[in-house]
Short mmCIF file of C-alpha atoms and ligand atoms in Angstrom, two decimals:
data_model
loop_
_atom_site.label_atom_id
_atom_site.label_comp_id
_atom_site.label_asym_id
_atom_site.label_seq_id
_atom_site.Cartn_x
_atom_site.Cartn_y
_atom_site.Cartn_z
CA UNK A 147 0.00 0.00 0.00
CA UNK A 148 3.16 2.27 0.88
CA UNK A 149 6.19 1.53 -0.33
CA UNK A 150 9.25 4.28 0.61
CA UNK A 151 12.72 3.55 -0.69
CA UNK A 152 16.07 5.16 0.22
CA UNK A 153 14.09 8.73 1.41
CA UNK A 154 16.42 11.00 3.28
CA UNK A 155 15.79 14.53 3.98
CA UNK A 156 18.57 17.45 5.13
CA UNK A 157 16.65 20.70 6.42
CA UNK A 158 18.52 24.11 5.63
CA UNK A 159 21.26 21.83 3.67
CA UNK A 160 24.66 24.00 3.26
CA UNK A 161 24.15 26.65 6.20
CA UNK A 162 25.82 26.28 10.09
CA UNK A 163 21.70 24.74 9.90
CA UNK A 164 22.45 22.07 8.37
CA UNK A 165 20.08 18.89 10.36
CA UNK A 166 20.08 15.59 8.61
CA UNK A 167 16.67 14.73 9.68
CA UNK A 168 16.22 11.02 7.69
CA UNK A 169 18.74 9.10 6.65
CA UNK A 170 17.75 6.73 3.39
CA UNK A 171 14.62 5.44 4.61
CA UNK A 172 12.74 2.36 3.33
CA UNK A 173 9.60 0.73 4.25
CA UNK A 174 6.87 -0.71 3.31
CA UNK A 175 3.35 -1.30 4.68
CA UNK A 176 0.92 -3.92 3.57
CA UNK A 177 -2.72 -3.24 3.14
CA UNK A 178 -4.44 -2.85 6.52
CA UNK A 179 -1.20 -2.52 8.44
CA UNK A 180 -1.69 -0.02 11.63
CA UNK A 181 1.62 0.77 12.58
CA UNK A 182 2.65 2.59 15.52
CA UNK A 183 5.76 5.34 15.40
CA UNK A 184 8.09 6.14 18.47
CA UNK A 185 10.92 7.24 18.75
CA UNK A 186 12.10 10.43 20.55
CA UNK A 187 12.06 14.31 20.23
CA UNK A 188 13.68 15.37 17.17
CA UNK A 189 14.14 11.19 15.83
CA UNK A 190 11.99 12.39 12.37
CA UNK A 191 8.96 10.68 13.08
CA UNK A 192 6.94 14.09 11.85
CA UNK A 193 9.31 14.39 9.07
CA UNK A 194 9.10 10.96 7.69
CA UNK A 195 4.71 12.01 7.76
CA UNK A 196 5.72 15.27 6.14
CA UNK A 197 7.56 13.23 3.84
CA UNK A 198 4.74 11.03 2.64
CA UNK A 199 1.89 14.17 2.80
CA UNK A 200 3.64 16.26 0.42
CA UNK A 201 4.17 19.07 2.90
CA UNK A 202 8.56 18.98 1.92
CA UNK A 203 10.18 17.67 -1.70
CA UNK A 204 12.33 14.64 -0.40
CA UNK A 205 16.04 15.01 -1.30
CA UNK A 206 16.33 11.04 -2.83
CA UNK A 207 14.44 8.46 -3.38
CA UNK A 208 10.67 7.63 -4.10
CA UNK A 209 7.44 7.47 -2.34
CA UNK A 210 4.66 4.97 -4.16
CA UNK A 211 1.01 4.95 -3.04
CA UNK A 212 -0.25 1.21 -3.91
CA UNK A 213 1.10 1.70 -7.77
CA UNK A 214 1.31 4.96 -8.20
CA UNK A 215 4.75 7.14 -7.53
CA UNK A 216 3.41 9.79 -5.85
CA UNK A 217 7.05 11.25 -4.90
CA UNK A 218 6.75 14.53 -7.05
CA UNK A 219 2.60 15.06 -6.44
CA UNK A 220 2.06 18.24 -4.68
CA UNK A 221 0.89 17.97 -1.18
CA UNK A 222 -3.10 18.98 -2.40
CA UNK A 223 -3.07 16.47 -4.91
CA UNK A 224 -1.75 13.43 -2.23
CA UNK A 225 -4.14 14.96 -0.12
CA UNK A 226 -6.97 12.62 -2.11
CA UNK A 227 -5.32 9.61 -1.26
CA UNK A 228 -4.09 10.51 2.40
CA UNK A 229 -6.02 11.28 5.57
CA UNK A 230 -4.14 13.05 8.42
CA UNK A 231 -4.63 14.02 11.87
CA UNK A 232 -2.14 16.29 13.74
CA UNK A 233 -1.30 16.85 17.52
CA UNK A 234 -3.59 20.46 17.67
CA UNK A 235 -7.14 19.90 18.09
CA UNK A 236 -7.30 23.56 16.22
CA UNK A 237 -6.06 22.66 12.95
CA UNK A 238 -8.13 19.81 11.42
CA UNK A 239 -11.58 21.34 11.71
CA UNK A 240 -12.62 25.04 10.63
CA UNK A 241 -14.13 26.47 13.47
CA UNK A 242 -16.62 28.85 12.49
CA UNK A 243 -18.54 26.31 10.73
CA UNK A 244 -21.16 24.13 11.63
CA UNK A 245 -20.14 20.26 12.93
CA UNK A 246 -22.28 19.30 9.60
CA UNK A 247 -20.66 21.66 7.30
CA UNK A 248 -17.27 20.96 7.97
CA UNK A 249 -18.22 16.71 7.45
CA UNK A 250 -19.74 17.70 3.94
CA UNK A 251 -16.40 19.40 3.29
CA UNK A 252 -14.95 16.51 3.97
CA UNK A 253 -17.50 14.45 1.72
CA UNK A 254 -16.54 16.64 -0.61
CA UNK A 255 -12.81 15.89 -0.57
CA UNK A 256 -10.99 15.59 -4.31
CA UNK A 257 -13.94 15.96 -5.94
CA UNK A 258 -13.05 19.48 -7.33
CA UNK A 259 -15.07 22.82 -6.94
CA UNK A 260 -18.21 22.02 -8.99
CA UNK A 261 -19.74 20.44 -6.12
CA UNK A 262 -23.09 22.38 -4.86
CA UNK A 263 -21.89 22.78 -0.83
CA UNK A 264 -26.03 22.14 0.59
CA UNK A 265 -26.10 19.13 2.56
CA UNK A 266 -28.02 16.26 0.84
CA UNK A 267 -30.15 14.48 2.97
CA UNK A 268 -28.92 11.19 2.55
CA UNK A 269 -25.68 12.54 3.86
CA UNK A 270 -27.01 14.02 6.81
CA UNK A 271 -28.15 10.76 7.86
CA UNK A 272 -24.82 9.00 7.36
CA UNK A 273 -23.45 11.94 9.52
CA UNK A 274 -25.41 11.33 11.81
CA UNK A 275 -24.83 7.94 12.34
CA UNK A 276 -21.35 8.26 12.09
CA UNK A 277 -21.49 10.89 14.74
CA UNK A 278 -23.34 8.68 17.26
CA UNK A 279 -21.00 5.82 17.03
CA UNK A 280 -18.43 8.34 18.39
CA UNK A 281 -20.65 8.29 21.77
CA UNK A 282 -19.93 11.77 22.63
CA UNK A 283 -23.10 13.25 21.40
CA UNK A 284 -22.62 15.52 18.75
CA UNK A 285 -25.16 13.83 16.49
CA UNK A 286 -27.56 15.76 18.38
CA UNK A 287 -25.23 19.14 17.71
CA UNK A 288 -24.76 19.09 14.06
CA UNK A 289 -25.80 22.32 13.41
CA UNK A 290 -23.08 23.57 16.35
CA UNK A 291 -20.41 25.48 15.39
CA UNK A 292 -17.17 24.01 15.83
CA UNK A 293 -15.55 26.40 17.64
CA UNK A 294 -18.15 25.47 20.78
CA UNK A 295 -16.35 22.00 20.94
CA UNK A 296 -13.55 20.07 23.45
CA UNK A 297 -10.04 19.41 21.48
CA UNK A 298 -11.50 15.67 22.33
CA UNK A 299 -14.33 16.02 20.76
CA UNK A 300 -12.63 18.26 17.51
CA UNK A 301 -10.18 15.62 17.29
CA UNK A 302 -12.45 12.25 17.20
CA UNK A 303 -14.62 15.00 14.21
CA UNK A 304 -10.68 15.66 12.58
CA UNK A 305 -10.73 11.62 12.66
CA UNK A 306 -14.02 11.33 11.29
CA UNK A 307 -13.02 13.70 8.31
CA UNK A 308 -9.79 12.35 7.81
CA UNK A 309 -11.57 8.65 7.28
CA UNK A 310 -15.31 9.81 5.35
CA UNK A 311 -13.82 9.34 2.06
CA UNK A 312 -11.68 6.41 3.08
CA UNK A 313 -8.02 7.24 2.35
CA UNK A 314 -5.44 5.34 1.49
CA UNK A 315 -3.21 6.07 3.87
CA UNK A 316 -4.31 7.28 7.35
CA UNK A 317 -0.99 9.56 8.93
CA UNK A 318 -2.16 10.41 12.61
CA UNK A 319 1.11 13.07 14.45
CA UNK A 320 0.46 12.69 18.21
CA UNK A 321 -2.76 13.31 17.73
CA UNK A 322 -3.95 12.57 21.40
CA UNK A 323 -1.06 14.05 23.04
CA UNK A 324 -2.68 17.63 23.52
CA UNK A 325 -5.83 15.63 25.46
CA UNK A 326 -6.40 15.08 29.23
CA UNK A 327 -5.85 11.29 29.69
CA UNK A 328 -9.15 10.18 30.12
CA UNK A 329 -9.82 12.18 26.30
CA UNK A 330 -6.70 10.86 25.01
CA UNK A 331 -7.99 7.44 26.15
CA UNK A 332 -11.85 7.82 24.01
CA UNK A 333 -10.25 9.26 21.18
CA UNK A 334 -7.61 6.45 20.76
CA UNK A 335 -10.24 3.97 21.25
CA UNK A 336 -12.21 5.48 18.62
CA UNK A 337 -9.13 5.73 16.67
CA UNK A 338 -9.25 1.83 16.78
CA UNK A 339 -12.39 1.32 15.84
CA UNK A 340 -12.43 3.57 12.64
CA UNK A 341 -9.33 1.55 11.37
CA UNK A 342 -10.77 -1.67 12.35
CA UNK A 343 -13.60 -1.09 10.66
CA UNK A 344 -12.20 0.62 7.51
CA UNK A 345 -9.01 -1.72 7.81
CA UNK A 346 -7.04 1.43 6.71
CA UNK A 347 -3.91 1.25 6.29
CA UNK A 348 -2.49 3.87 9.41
CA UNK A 349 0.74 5.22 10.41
CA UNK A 350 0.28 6.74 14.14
CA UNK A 351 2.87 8.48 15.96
CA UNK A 352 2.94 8.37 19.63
CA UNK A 353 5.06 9.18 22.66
CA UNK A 354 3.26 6.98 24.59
CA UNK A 355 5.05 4.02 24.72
CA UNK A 356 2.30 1.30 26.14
CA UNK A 357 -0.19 3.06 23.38
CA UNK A 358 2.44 1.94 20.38
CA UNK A 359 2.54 -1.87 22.18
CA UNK A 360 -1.40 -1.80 22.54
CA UNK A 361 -2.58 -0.42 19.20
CA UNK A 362 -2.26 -1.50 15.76
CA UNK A 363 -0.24 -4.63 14.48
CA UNK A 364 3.45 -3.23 13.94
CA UNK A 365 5.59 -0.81 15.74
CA UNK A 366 8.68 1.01 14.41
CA UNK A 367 11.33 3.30 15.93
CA UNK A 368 12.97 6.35 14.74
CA UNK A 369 16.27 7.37 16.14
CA UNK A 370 18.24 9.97 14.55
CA UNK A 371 16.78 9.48 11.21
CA UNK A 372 16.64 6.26 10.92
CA UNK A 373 14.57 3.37 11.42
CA UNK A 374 16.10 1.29 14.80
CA UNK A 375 13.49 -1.54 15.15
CA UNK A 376 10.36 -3.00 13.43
CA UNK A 377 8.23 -5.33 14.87
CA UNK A 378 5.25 -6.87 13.62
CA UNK A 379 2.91 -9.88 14.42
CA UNK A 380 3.29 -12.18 17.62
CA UNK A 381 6.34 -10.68 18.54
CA UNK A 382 4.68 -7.25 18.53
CA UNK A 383 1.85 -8.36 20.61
CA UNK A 384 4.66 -9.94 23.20
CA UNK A 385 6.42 -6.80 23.90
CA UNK A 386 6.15 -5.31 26.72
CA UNK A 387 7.67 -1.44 27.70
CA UNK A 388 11.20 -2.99 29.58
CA UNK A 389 11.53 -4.77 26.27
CA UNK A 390 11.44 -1.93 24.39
CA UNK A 391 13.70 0.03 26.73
CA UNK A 392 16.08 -2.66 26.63
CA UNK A 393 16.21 -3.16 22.68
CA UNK A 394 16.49 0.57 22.73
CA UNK A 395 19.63 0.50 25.06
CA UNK A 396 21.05 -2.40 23.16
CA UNK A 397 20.68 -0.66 19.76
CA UNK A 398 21.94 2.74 20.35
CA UNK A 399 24.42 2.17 23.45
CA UNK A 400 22.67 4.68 25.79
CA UNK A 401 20.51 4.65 28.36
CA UNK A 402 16.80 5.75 27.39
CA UNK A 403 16.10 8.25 29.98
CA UNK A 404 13.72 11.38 29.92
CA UNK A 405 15.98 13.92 28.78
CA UNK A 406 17.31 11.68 25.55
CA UNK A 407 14.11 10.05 24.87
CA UNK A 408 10.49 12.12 26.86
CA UNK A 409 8.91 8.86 25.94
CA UNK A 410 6.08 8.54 28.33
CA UNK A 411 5.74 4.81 29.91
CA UNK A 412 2.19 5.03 30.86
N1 ATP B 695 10.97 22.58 8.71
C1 ATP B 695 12.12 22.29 9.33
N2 ATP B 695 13.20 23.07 9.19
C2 ATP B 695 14.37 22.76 9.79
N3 ATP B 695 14.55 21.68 10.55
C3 ATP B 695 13.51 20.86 10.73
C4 ATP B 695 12.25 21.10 10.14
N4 ATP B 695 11.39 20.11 10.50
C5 ATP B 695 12.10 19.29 11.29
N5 ATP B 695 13.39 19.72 11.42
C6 ATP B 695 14.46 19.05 12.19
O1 ATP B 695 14.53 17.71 11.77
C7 ATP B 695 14.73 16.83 12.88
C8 ATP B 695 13.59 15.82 12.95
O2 ATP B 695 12.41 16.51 13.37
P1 ATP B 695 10.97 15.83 13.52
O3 ATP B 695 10.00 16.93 13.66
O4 ATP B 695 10.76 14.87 12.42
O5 ATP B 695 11.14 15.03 14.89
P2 ATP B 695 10.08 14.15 15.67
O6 ATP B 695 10.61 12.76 15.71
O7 ATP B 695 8.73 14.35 15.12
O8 ATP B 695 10.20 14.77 17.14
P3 ATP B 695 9.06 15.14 18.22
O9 ATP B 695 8.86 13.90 19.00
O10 ATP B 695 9.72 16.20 19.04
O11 ATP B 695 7.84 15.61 17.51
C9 ATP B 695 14.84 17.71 14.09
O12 ATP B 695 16.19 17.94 14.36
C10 ATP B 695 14.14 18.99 13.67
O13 ATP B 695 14.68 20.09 14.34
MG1 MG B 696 6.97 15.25 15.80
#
């Protein structure tokens, strides 16, 4: 479904700047694969999504999208084929519009400017619904702006977008990391369930590191650029947090503490 071969990306390349930020990257996910990113602050887990969104030209190499090399698309054109979710509640939704309006945007996704925006009736039904299996209930606020929402609840509607037109490729940036636990907790749950159900293919970033054991069927890390460990399967479902510590210390030769790593054990 995404195949990435020999990426690497240097920010302000030539100045005192200079920050190699991947290093030849290659991987490749199957169809339905939810993989879970860690790795710590500055390792290029954001770049690598940046990378594959279109949001940066990649210095080598080639991104493909099931068959289709999508390595020189600009970032609106990938944006057909890609859902994404970032840490800030803020971004994903526009808030002076109403919960419905912004899902019909979303309805609307790569199918050009033609589009009447009303809301078709049949849709607002299949809002609806999808709004109630979120359990929070908005389905009974659809005409609420979204401004007048929780980041929890903006960020399970950011999901919601991100998946209405099923995408590809699902790229979710720490996107419960700005949320009270308890929040963090619903929204990853429903998280879950939208990929489950969608079996979308899902790269999720994460600095939690029980989250990236519990979730999804693969875990990679990132450290300095590169990719240090990738896990999959029985194995994956094994692991528990020392392990990863421990692989981490083996790999690398230092100790994983807060200041190299701010991964968060619970
Ligand atoms: N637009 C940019 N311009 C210059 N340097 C950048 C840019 N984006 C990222 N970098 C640098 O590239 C490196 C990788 O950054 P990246 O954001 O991918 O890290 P990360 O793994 O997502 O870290 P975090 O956990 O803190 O979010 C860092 O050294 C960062 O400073
Ligand atoms: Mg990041």
């Amino acid at each position: 479904m995404l195949k990435i071969k020999g990426v690497s990306k240097t920010f302000n390349m030539g100045t005192v700047n200079e920050k190699k930020a991947l290093n030849k990257i290659d991987l490749q996910l199957e169809e339905g694969d939810f993989v879970t990113v860690i790795g710590g602050n500055g390792a290029g887990k954001s770049t690598i999504l940046n990378m594959i969104a279109g949001v940066y030209p990649i210095d080598c190499g080639y991104i493909y999208i099931e068959d289709e090399n999508i390595s020189l698309y600009p970032e609106y054109k990938r944006s057909k084929l890609i859902g994404r979710v970032f840490q800030d509640p803020m971004m994903g939704t526009a808030a002076d519009m109403e919960i419905q309006e912004n899902l019909a945007m979303a309805n609307r996704r790569g199918f050009g400017r033609g589009l009447k925006w009303g809301i078709k009736g049949n849709e607002k039904e299949m809002f609806k619904e999808k709004l109630r299996k979120l359990e929070l209930g908005l389905e009974d606020r659809m005409s609420s702006k979204v401004g007048l929402l929780s980041g929890g609840q903006r960020q399970a509607l950011t999901l919601l977008m991100a998946t209405l037109q099923k995408p590809k490729l699902l790229l979710l940036d720490e996107h419960t990391a700005a949320l009270d636990p308890k929040t963090a907790k619903k929204v990853l749950q429903i998280t879950k369930e939208i990929v489950e159900a969608d079996q979308l293919t899902t790269l999720m970033v994460t600095h939690n590191m029980k989250d990236a054991i519990t979730y999804g069927n693969r875990l990679i890390m990132f450290h300095e650029g590169e990719i240090i460990f990738d896990i999959r399967g029985e194995e994956k479902s094994k692991l528990k947090v020392s392990d990863l510590l421990q692989m981490f210390e083996n790999a690398v030769g230092e100790e994983m503490d807060n200041d190299t790593l701010l991964l968060s054990k619970d």
